[in-house]
Coordinates of C-alpha atoms in Angstrom, one line a residue:
Chain G
M1 CA -44.7 139.5 228.3
I2 CA -43.4 140.8 231.9
R3 CA -39.5 141.4 231.5
V4 CA -37.6 142.0 234.6
Q5 CA -34.4 142.6 234.2
N6 CA -31.7 142.7 237.1
L7 CA -34.4 144.4 239.1
T8 CA -32.8 145.6 242.6
K9 CA -34.0 148.0 245.3
R10 CA -32.2 149.3 248.5
F11 CA -33.5 151.1 251.4
D12 CA -30.6 152.7 252.7
Q13 CA -28.2 149.7 254.0
F14 CA -30.9 146.8 253.4
T15 CA -31.2 145.6 249.9
A16 CA -34.6 144.1 249.6
V17 CA -34.5 142.7 245.8
N18 CA -31.4 141.7 244.5
N19 CA -30.2 141.6 241.0
L20 CA -33.9 139.8 240.2
S21 CA -34.3 138.4 236.4
F22 CA -37.2 136.6 235.0
D23 CA -40.0 136.7 232.3
V24 CA -43.4 135.8 232.4
C25 CA -45.5 135.2 229.1
P26 CA -49.3 135.4 228.8
G27 CA -50.9 132.5 230.1
E28 CA -48.7 131.7 233.1
V29 CA -49.6 131.9 236.2
L30 CA -46.7 132.7 238.2
G31 CA -46.2 132.3 242.2
F32 CA -43.8 134.0 244.1
L33 CA -43.0 131.8 246.8
G34 CA -40.5 132.9 249.6
P35 CA -40.3 133.5 253.6
N36 CA -41.6 136.7 255.1
G37 CA -39.4 139.8 253.9
A38 CA -38.2 137.9 251.1
G39 CA -38.7 140.7 248.9
K40 CA -41.7 139.6 247.1
S41 CA -43.9 142.4 247.7
T42 CA -41.2 144.7 247.1
T43 CA -40.9 143.3 243.4
M44 CA -44.6 143.7 243.0
K45 CA -44.4 147.3 244.0
M46 CA -42.1 147.8 241.3
I47 CA -43.6 145.9 238.6
T48 CA -46.9 147.8 239.3
G49 CA -44.6 151.4 239.4
F50 CA -45.6 152.0 243.2
I51 CA -41.8 152.2 244.0
E52 CA -38.9 153.0 241.6
P53 CA -36.3 150.4 241.4
S54 CA -32.7 151.0 242.5
D55 CA -31.5 149.3 239.6
G56 CA -32.6 147.3 236.9
K57 CA -35.8 147.3 234.8
V58 CA -39.7 146.2 234.4
S59 CA -40.9 146.2 231.0
V60 CA -44.5 145.2 230.4
F61 CA -45.6 144.5 226.5
D62 CA -42.8 146.2 225.9
M63 CA -43.6 149.3 228.0
H64 CA -41.4 150.4 230.2
V65 CA -42.8 151.0 233.8
S66 CA -40.4 153.8 235.3
Q67 CA -40.9 155.7 232.2
D68 CA -44.5 155.2 231.8
P69 CA -46.3 154.2 234.8
Q70 CA -49.7 155.1 233.6
A71 CA -49.8 153.0 230.9
V72 CA -48.7 149.9 232.3
Q73 CA -51.2 150.6 235.1
T74 CA -53.8 151.0 232.9
I75 CA -53.6 147.6 231.4
M76 CA -52.7 146.3 235.1
G77 CA -54.9 145.1 237.9
Y78 CA -53.3 145.1 241.4
L79 CA -54.2 144.0 244.6
P80 CA -52.0 145.2 247.3
E81 CA -50.8 143.6 250.5
G82 CA -53.7 143.4 252.9
A83 CA -55.9 144.7 250.2
P84 CA -56.3 148.0 251.4
A85 CA -59.5 149.9 250.5
Y86 CA -61.4 153.4 251.4
G87 CA -63.2 152.3 254.6
E88 CA -65.6 155.0 254.6
M89 CA -67.3 154.1 251.0
T90 CA -69.8 151.4 250.6
V91 CA -68.7 148.5 248.5
I92 CA -70.3 149.4 245.6
A93 CA -69.6 153.1 245.6
F94 CA -65.9 151.8 246.0
L95 CA -66.3 149.5 243.1
Q96 CA -67.8 152.7 241.1
F97 CA -65.0 155.0 241.9
I98 CA -62.2 151.9 240.8
A99 CA -64.8 151.3 237.3
K100 CA -64.5 155.4 236.8
V101 CA -60.6 155.5 237.2
R102 CA -60.6 152.4 234.5
G103 CA -62.5 154.3 232.3
L104 CA -65.8 152.2 232.4
K105 CA -68.8 153.9 231.4
G106 CA -72.6 153.3 231.3
E107 CA -73.6 150.1 230.3
Q108 CA -69.9 148.5 229.9
A109 CA -69.6 149.8 233.5
E110 CA -72.7 148.4 234.6
Q111 CA -72.2 145.1 233.0
R112 CA -68.7 144.9 234.2
L113 CA -69.6 145.4 238.0
A114 CA -72.5 143.1 237.7
K115 CA -70.2 140.3 236.3
V116 CA -67.4 141.1 239.0
I117 CA -69.7 141.1 242.1
E118 CA -71.2 137.9 240.9
Q119 CA -67.7 136.4 240.3
V120 CA -66.5 137.2 243.8
E121 CA -69.8 137.2 245.6
L122 CA -70.2 140.5 247.0
A123 CA -74.0 141.0 246.4
P124 CA -74.7 140.6 250.3
V125 CA -72.7 143.6 251.4
L126 CA -72.8 146.0 248.4
N127 CA -74.3 148.6 250.3
K128 CA -72.1 148.1 253.5
P129 CA -69.1 150.6 254.3
I130 CA -66.0 148.4 253.8
D131 CA -64.8 149.1 257.2
T132 CA -67.6 147.2 258.8
L133 CA -66.9 144.0 256.5
S134 CA -65.1 140.6 257.7
K135 CA -61.6 140.1 256.4
G136 CA -63.1 137.4 254.0
F137 CA -65.5 140.2 252.2
A138 CA -62.8 142.9 252.6
R139 CA -60.4 140.6 250.6
R140 CA -62.7 139.9 248.0
V141 CA -63.5 143.6 247.6
G142 CA -59.7 144.2 246.8
L143 CA -59.7 141.4 244.4
A144 CA -63.2 142.7 242.6
Q145 CA -61.4 145.9 242.4
A146 CA -58.3 144.3 240.6
I147 CA -60.1 142.8 237.8
I148 CA -62.9 144.8 237.2
H149 CA -61.5 146.0 233.9
D150 CA -60.7 142.6 232.6
P151 CA -56.9 143.2 233.2
K152 CA -54.3 141.7 230.6
V153 CA -52.0 141.6 233.7
L154 CA -52.9 140.8 236.9
I155 CA -51.0 141.3 240.0
L156 CA -51.9 139.7 243.7
D157 CA -50.2 140.1 246.8
E158 CA -51.3 137.3 249.1
P159 CA -54.9 137.3 247.6
T160 CA -55.9 134.1 249.8
D161 CA -54.5 135.4 253.0
G162 CA -57.3 135.5 255.9
L163 CA -60.0 133.4 253.8
D164 CA -61.2 130.5 255.4
P165 CA -60.7 127.2 253.2
N166 CA -63.7 127.6 251.0
Q167 CA -63.0 131.5 250.2
K168 CA -59.9 130.2 249.5
H169 CA -61.1 127.5 247.1
Q170 CA -63.3 130.0 245.7
V171 CA -60.3 132.4 244.8
R172 CA -58.3 129.7 243.6
E173 CA -60.9 128.9 241.1
L174 CA -61.4 132.6 240.3
I175 CA -57.6 133.1 239.1
K176 CA -57.8 129.7 237.3
G177 CA -60.7 130.8 235.6
L178 CA -59.2 134.1 234.4
A179 CA -55.7 133.1 233.4
K180 CA -56.0 131.6 230.1
D181 CA -54.8 134.7 228.3
K182 CA -53.4 136.7 230.9
I183 CA -50.5 137.2 232.7
V184 CA -51.1 136.3 236.7
I185 CA -48.4 137.0 239.2
I186 CA -49.6 136.1 242.9
S187 CA -47.2 136.0 245.8
T188 CA -48.1 133.6 248.6
H189 CA -46.2 131.6 251.5
I190 CA -49.1 129.0 251.3
L191 CA -47.2 126.1 249.6
E192 CA -50.6 124.0 248.8
E193 CA -51.9 127.4 246.8
V194 CA -48.7 127.0 244.2
S195 CA -49.5 123.6 243.3
A196 CA -53.1 124.3 243.0
V197 CA -53.1 127.5 240.6
C198 CA -49.4 128.3 239.5
S199 CA -47.9 127.0 236.2
R200 CA -44.9 128.1 237.5
A201 CA -43.3 129.1 240.5
L202 CA -40.2 131.3 241.8
I203 CA -38.8 130.8 245.1
I204 CA -37.4 133.9 246.5
S205 CA -35.4 134.3 249.6
E206 CA -33.2 137.8 250.9
G207 CA -34.2 139.1 247.5
Q208 CA -32.9 136.6 245.2
L209 CA -34.2 134.2 242.8
L210 CA -33.4 130.5 244.2
L211 CA -35.6 128.3 241.9
D212 CA -37.7 128.8 239.2
G213 CA -39.6 125.9 237.7
K214 CA -43.0 124.1 237.5
P215 CA -44.7 123.2 240.8
D216 CA -44.3 119.4 239.9
E217 CA -40.5 120.2 238.9
L218 CA -39.9 121.6 241.9
E219 CA -41.7 119.0 244.1
R220 CA -39.1 116.6 242.3
Q221 CA -36.4 118.2 244.2
S222 CA -38.1 117.0 247.2
R223 CA -36.7 114.3 249.0
H224 CA -40.0 112.9 249.8
H225 CA -40.2 112.7 245.8
N226 CA -41.3 109.0 245.3
A227 CA -41.2 108.3 248.9
I228 CA -43.4 105.3 250.1
C229 CA -45.6 105.8 253.0
L230 CA -46.4 102.5 254.8
Q231 CA -48.4 101.4 257.5
L232 CA -48.1 98.1 258.7
A233 CA -51.1 96.2 260.1
D234 CA -49.0 94.4 262.7
E235 CA -45.9 94.3 265.1
Y236 CA -42.9 92.7 263.1
A237 CA -39.6 92.5 264.7
D238 CA -36.8 94.9 263.7
A239 CA -39.3 96.3 260.7
Q240 CA -37.3 99.2 260.5
Q241 CA -33.9 97.8 259.9
Q242 CA -35.5 94.7 257.5
L243 CA -37.4 97.5 255.3
A244 CA -33.8 99.5 254.6
S245 CA -32.8 96.1 253.8
I246 CA -34.9 96.5 250.3
D247 CA -32.7 97.0 247.3
Q248 CA -32.3 100.7 246.1
I249 CA -33.8 101.8 249.4
E250 CA -31.8 104.8 250.7
T251 CA -33.2 105.4 254.3
V252 CA -36.1 104.4 256.2
E253 CA -37.9 106.5 258.8
A254 CA -40.1 106.0 261.5
V255 CA -43.1 108.1 261.4
A256 CA -44.9 108.7 264.6
E257 CA -47.7 110.3 263.1
P258 CA -50.8 109.2 262.4
E259 CA -49.9 106.3 264.3
D260 CA -47.1 103.5 264.9
R261 CA -46.0 101.0 262.6
T262 CA -45.9 103.8 259.9
F263 CA -42.5 104.2 257.9
M264 CA -41.4 106.7 255.3
L265 CA -39.3 104.7 253.0
F266 CA -37.1 107.0 250.7
P267 CA -35.6 105.7 247.7
K268 CA -32.2 106.1 246.3
D269 CA -32.1 109.0 243.3
G270 CA -36.0 109.4 243.8
Q271 CA -36.8 106.2 242.0
M272 CA -39.9 104.5 241.6
L273 CA -40.0 101.6 243.8
L274 CA -43.4 101.3 245.0
P275 CA -43.6 97.8 242.7
E276 CA -40.6 96.4 244.0
V277 CA -41.7 97.2 247.6
V278 CA -45.2 95.8 247.1
R279 CA -43.5 92.5 245.9
W280 CA -41.1 92.4 248.8
L281 CA -44.1 92.9 251.2
D282 CA -45.9 90.2 249.6
D283 CA -42.7 87.7 250.2
K284 CA -42.3 88.5 253.7
Q285 CA -46.1 88.0 254.1
W286 CA -46.7 91.2 256.0
E287 CA -50.1 92.7 256.4
V288 CA -50.7 96.6 255.1
E289 CA -52.8 98.8 256.4
N290 CA -51.7 101.6 254.4
I291 CA -49.4 102.4 251.9
H292 CA -49.0 105.1 249.1
L293 CA -46.6 107.1 247.3
E294 CA -45.5 110.7 248.0
K295 CA -45.4 113.1 245.3
G296 CA -42.9 115.4 246.7
R297 CA -43.4 118.1 249.2
L298 CA -42.9 121.7 247.8
D299 CA -42.3 122.5 251.8
D300 CA -39.4 120.5 251.7
V301 CA -38.0 122.3 248.7
F302 CA -38.9 125.5 250.2
R303 CA -37.3 124.5 253.5
Q304 CA -33.9 123.1 251.7
V305 CA -33.4 126.5 249.4
T306 CA -34.4 128.9 251.7
R307 CA -32.5 127.6 254.8
A308 CA -29.2 126.9 252.6
Q309 CA -29.4 130.8 251.9
T310 CA -29.8 131.6 255.3
V311 CA -26.6 129.4 256.3
Chain V
M1 CA -46.9 162.7 234.0
T2 CA -49.7 165.1 232.7
F3 CA -52.6 166.8 233.9
N4 CA -55.8 164.7 233.2
M5 CA -59.2 166.9 233.9
N6 CA -61.1 163.7 234.0
M7 CA -58.9 162.0 236.5
T8 CA -58.5 164.9 239.0
T9 CA -62.2 164.9 238.6
I10 CA -62.7 161.4 239.5
V11 CA -60.4 161.8 242.7
M12 CA -62.1 165.4 243.6
Q13 CA -65.2 163.7 243.8
R14 CA -63.8 160.5 245.6
Q15 CA -62.5 162.9 248.4
L16 CA -65.6 164.9 248.4
H17 CA -67.7 162.0 249.0
S18 CA -65.2 160.7 251.6
Y19 CA -65.6 164.3 253.7
F20 CA -69.4 163.9 253.7
A21 CA -69.3 160.3 254.7
T22 CA -69.7 160.9 258.1
P23 CA -71.4 163.6 260.0
I24 CA -67.9 165.6 260.8
A25 CA -68.5 167.6 257.5
Y26 CA -71.7 168.8 258.6
V27 CA -70.6 169.8 262.0
F28 CA -67.5 171.5 260.7
I29 CA -69.7 174.0 258.4
L30 CA -71.9 174.7 261.2
M31 CA -69.2 175.4 263.5
F32 CA -67.1 177.8 260.9
L33 CA -70.7 179.8 260.3
V34 CA -71.1 180.3 263.8
L35 CA -67.5 181.2 264.7
S36 CA -67.8 183.5 261.9
G37 CA -70.8 184.8 263.0
V38 CA -69.5 185.5 266.6
F39 CA -66.7 187.1 265.4
S40 CA -68.2 189.4 263.1
F41 CA -70.9 190.4 265.6
Y42 CA -69.1 190.4 269.2
L43 CA -65.4 190.9 268.1
G44 CA -65.9 192.9 265.1
H45 CA -68.6 195.1 266.4
F46 CA -70.6 194.8 263.0
Y47 CA -73.8 196.7 264.3
E48 CA -71.5 199.3 266.5
K49 CA -69.6 200.3 263.2
G50 CA -72.8 201.4 261.5
Q51 CA -71.2 200.4 258.2
A52 CA -73.1 198.5 255.3
D53 CA -70.0 196.5 254.5
L54 CA -68.6 192.9 255.4
S55 CA -65.1 194.3 256.7
A56 CA -66.0 193.2 260.1
F57 CA -66.8 189.9 258.6
F58 CA -63.9 189.3 256.4
N59 CA -61.5 190.8 258.7
F60 CA -61.4 187.4 261.0
H61 CA -61.2 185.0 258.1
P62 CA -57.4 184.6 258.2
W63 CA -57.8 183.5 261.9
L64 CA -60.5 181.4 261.7
Y65 CA -58.8 179.5 258.7
L66 CA -55.8 179.2 260.5
F67 CA -57.6 176.5 262.4
F68 CA -60.1 175.7 260.2
M69 CA -58.2 174.9 257.0
P70 CA -55.7 172.8 258.7
A71 CA -58.5 170.5 259.8
I72 CA -59.8 170.2 256.5
A73 CA -56.7 169.4 254.7
M74 CA -55.0 167.3 257.6
G75 CA -57.1 164.2 256.0
L76 CA -56.1 164.2 252.7
W77 CA -53.0 162.3 252.5
A78 CA -52.0 161.4 256.0
P79 CA -54.9 158.7 256.1
E80 CA -54.1 157.3 252.9
R81 CA -50.4 156.6 254.0
Q82 CA -51.9 155.2 257.5
M83 CA -54.3 152.8 256.0
G84 CA -52.3 152.0 252.7
T85 CA -54.5 152.9 250.4
I86 CA -52.0 155.1 249.0
E87 CA -50.5 152.1 247.1
L88 CA -53.8 151.5 245.6
L89 CA -54.7 155.1 244.2
M90 CA -50.9 155.5 243.2
T91 CA -51.0 152.0 241.3
L92 CA -54.3 153.0 239.4
P93 CA -53.7 154.7 236.3
I94 CA -54.5 158.3 237.6
G95 CA -51.0 160.0 237.5
Q96 CA -49.5 161.8 240.8
T97 CA -50.2 165.2 239.6
N98 CA -53.8 164.4 239.0
A99 CA -54.2 162.9 242.3
V100 CA -52.4 165.8 244.2
I101 CA -54.5 168.4 242.3
G102 CA -57.8 166.7 242.6
K103 CA -57.6 166.0 246.3
F104 CA -56.4 169.6 246.8
L105 CA -59.6 170.6 244.6
A106 CA -61.9 168.6 247.0
A107 CA -60.7 170.6 250.1
W108 CA -61.2 173.6 248.4
V109 CA -64.4 173.2 247.2
F110 CA -65.4 171.9 250.7
A111 CA -64.2 175.4 251.8
G112 CA -65.6 177.3 249.2
L113 CA -68.9 175.4 250.2
A114 CA -68.4 176.7 253.9
L115 CA -67.5 180.4 252.5
V116 CA -71.0 180.3 250.5
L117 CA -73.2 179.1 253.2
T118 CA -72.0 182.6 255.1
F119 CA -74.2 184.3 252.4
P120 CA -77.0 185.4 255.4
M121 CA -74.4 188.1 256.6
W122 CA -74.6 189.6 252.9
L123 CA -78.2 189.4 253.1
T124 CA -77.9 191.1 256.7
V125 CA -75.8 194.0 255.3
A126 CA -77.9 194.1 251.8
Y127 CA -81.1 194.1 254.6
L128 CA -79.7 196.8 256.8
G129 CA -78.1 199.3 254.2
D130 CA -76.7 199.6 250.6
P131 CA -73.5 197.7 250.3
D132 CA -71.0 198.0 247.7
N133 CA -71.9 194.4 246.2
G134 CA -68.5 194.7 244.3
V135 CA -66.5 195.0 247.4
I136 CA -68.5 192.0 249.1
A137 CA -67.7 189.7 245.9
A138 CA -64.1 190.8 246.1
G139 CA -63.6 190.0 249.6
Y140 CA -65.3 186.6 249.1
I141 CA -63.1 185.7 246.1
G142 CA -60.0 187.1 248.1
S143 CA -60.9 184.7 251.2
W144 CA -61.7 182.0 248.9
L145 CA -57.8 182.2 247.3
M146 CA -56.5 182.3 250.7
A147 CA -58.4 179.5 251.8
G148 CA -56.9 177.8 248.9
S149 CA -53.2 178.8 250.1
F150 CA -53.7 177.6 253.3
L151 CA -55.3 174.1 252.1
A152 CA -52.3 173.7 249.8
I153 CA -49.7 174.4 252.7
G154 CA -51.9 171.9 254.6
S155 CA -51.8 169.1 251.9
C156 CA -48.0 169.2 251.7
M157 CA -47.7 168.8 255.6
S158 CA -50.6 165.9 255.4
V159 CA -48.1 164.1 252.8
C160 CA -45.4 164.5 255.1
S161 CA -46.8 162.7 258.2
K162 CA -48.9 159.3 258.7
N163 CA -50.8 161.1 261.5
Q164 CA -53.6 163.6 261.0
I165 CA -52.9 165.3 264.3
V166 CA -49.0 166.0 263.4
A167 CA -50.2 167.3 259.9
F168 CA -52.3 169.6 261.5
I169 CA -50.0 171.2 264.1
F170 CA -47.4 171.5 261.3
T171 CA -49.9 173.1 258.8
V172 CA -51.1 175.5 261.3
V173 CA -47.2 176.7 262.6
V174 CA -46.6 177.3 258.6
C175 CA -49.7 179.0 257.7
F176 CA -48.9 181.2 261.3
I177 CA -45.3 182.2 260.2
F178 CA -47.2 182.9 256.4
M179 CA -49.6 185.3 258.6
V180 CA -47.9 187.3 260.9
S181 CA -44.8 188.1 258.6
G182 CA -47.3 191.2 257.8
V183 CA -47.9 192.3 261.2
P184 CA -46.1 195.5 262.4
M185 CA -45.0 194.0 265.3
V186 CA -42.9 191.4 263.0
L187 CA -41.7 193.9 260.8
D188 CA -40.5 196.2 263.4
S189 CA -38.1 193.7 264.4
F190 CA -36.7 193.7 261.0
A191 CA -36.3 197.6 261.1
W192 CA -32.4 197.0 260.5
A193 CA -32.9 195.5 257.2
P194 CA -33.0 197.4 253.9
Q195 CA -36.7 198.6 253.1
S196 CA -36.8 196.1 250.2
M197 CA -36.4 192.9 252.3
I198 CA -39.3 194.3 254.6
D199 CA -41.4 195.0 251.6
F200 CA -40.8 191.5 250.5
I201 CA -41.4 190.0 253.9
A202 CA -44.5 192.0 253.9
G203 CA -45.3 190.7 250.8
L204 CA -45.1 186.9 251.7
S205 CA -48.0 187.6 254.2
F206 CA -51.2 186.2 254.0
L207 CA -52.7 189.2 255.9
T208 CA -51.1 191.7 253.7
R209 CA -52.7 190.3 250.5
F210 CA -56.0 189.6 252.1
D211 CA -56.7 193.1 253.3
A212 CA -56.3 194.4 250.0
I213 CA -58.6 192.4 248.3
A214 CA -61.0 192.5 250.9
R215 CA -61.1 196.3 250.7
G216 CA -62.0 195.8 247.0
V217 CA -59.2 196.4 245.3
L218 CA -58.6 193.1 243.3
D219 CA -55.1 193.8 242.2
L220 CA -53.5 190.9 239.7
R221 CA -50.2 190.8 241.9
D222 CA -52.3 189.7 245.0
I223 CA -54.3 187.2 243.1
T224 CA -50.9 186.0 241.5
Y225 CA -49.8 185.5 244.9
F226 CA -52.2 183.2 246.1
F227 CA -52.0 181.3 242.8
A228 CA -48.2 181.4 243.1
M229 CA -48.7 179.8 246.9
M230 CA -50.9 177.2 246.0
A231 CA -48.7 175.9 242.8
L232 CA -45.7 176.0 244.7
W233 CA -47.2 174.4 247.9
L234 CA -48.9 171.6 245.7
Y235 CA -45.6 171.1 243.8
F236 CA -43.9 170.6 247.5
T237 CA -46.5 168.2 248.2
Q238 CA -45.7 166.1 245.1
V239 CA -42.5 166.1 245.8
M240 CA -42.8 165.1 249.1
L241 CA -45.5 162.0 247.9
Q242 CA -42.6 160.9 245.9
R243 CA -40.5 160.6 248.7
N244 CA -43.1 159.3 251.2
K245 CA -45.6 157.1 249.5
A246 CA -43.9 154.1 250.2
K247 CA -42.6 154.5 253.7

């Protein structure tokens, strides 16, 4: 288990991380969400022992990071922001270097290297210098070095940044495949990633923890939770006002995209109103082109909580 | 943090690998060999002296090192900070001490290699006369120890700046100060000071120490001095690394 207690980091006048506390258990994939400069990377740097906290402490499986960083780093894999790697080295030489540092030898090293190269699909570039790789490959080299020793704890700072959609998907599958008994912490500002891979999300802004919950719990806090998106097939007079008169509907907003005659119906208190709405439309004999239920939008929640903070 | 030979070796190998990843290392060694030859034969009057020793060769080493060693050392840390790989290096279970020593050793081995490749100088004197090989061996050892001290200073300066060129210039300046502290011109300007202080200043100089060894006198105090210089500047490297790594 990772236990972060009252973690604080101050740089001169600026407080990057402010009294942050949370626990992460094996099997969890924790997503750090937050605007740029929220303190996500700084928190990760403290968990991995790269920088010292100004206050508070981090322990990983009861080992204190500040007291024995090497012991913690041994069971940890870390992809720093931007996936730094020695550019003049070839991919294979770099991975062999990491394997050596990780104490992998002989047969075992060969096997782990082969496995990781297959997992992140590095085979085509093994003998190329890292400097010459595309951003996607460079990022995958960073991932490979982080997982080469099959670590119990994996810390990934923006693992899918700069990847194309296929590569993103692939990396997410990889993370999901890993996570069974590991602790995984990823930071991201891509909200769909949280729903896609995380079992739990923390929203951080200005160094403080604002929300902590499962992605669907967070989505439920969105005003779009159980909202109904309705596209009418025809023009009806005063459609918006009429829709707003449905029982338990809070407000109706006209949505210009993707087409006209589309409305977003927000229920009171996030209630499930789809059956009522369908019945109502039936009564009115309005033709419907398209109707669907919104699960809730993480970006709503994200904006709500992070904006409130800024104000 | 404890010293771990295995980790130190891994870091050293990687650093050496990175030296030889580009042709710069080979050009560098070639330049060193050519210049050390030119200095010995033209400025040192190797032939005209008519002595079967390498003093003409060794006498110019401090001045050659003043520019060559900072160039070797400048790349130890500055690029790691520039490229962000320092975050990777410092979060691998290596340990700072091992990283500092490993990188330094790579630079020192590299310098040693350049020095070993000057062996034709020794072959030349051995062919022309009957040199005292003990004195020559002492000269090589002293030269390598002095190179280590230059490199340790360079290692510290390389941690202080993200810019290799800045690191190079600072190293040249600091090394220069440690060299000229033994030159009579500098010592004369301290004529007002008590003799013990003048001795101390002279004792800080690479030149004073190296001259003794190059003459074949392997005094334990001189050897200790060079090792102490290396230890001290590597300690400074680690202190500065702790302060600067995340900046």
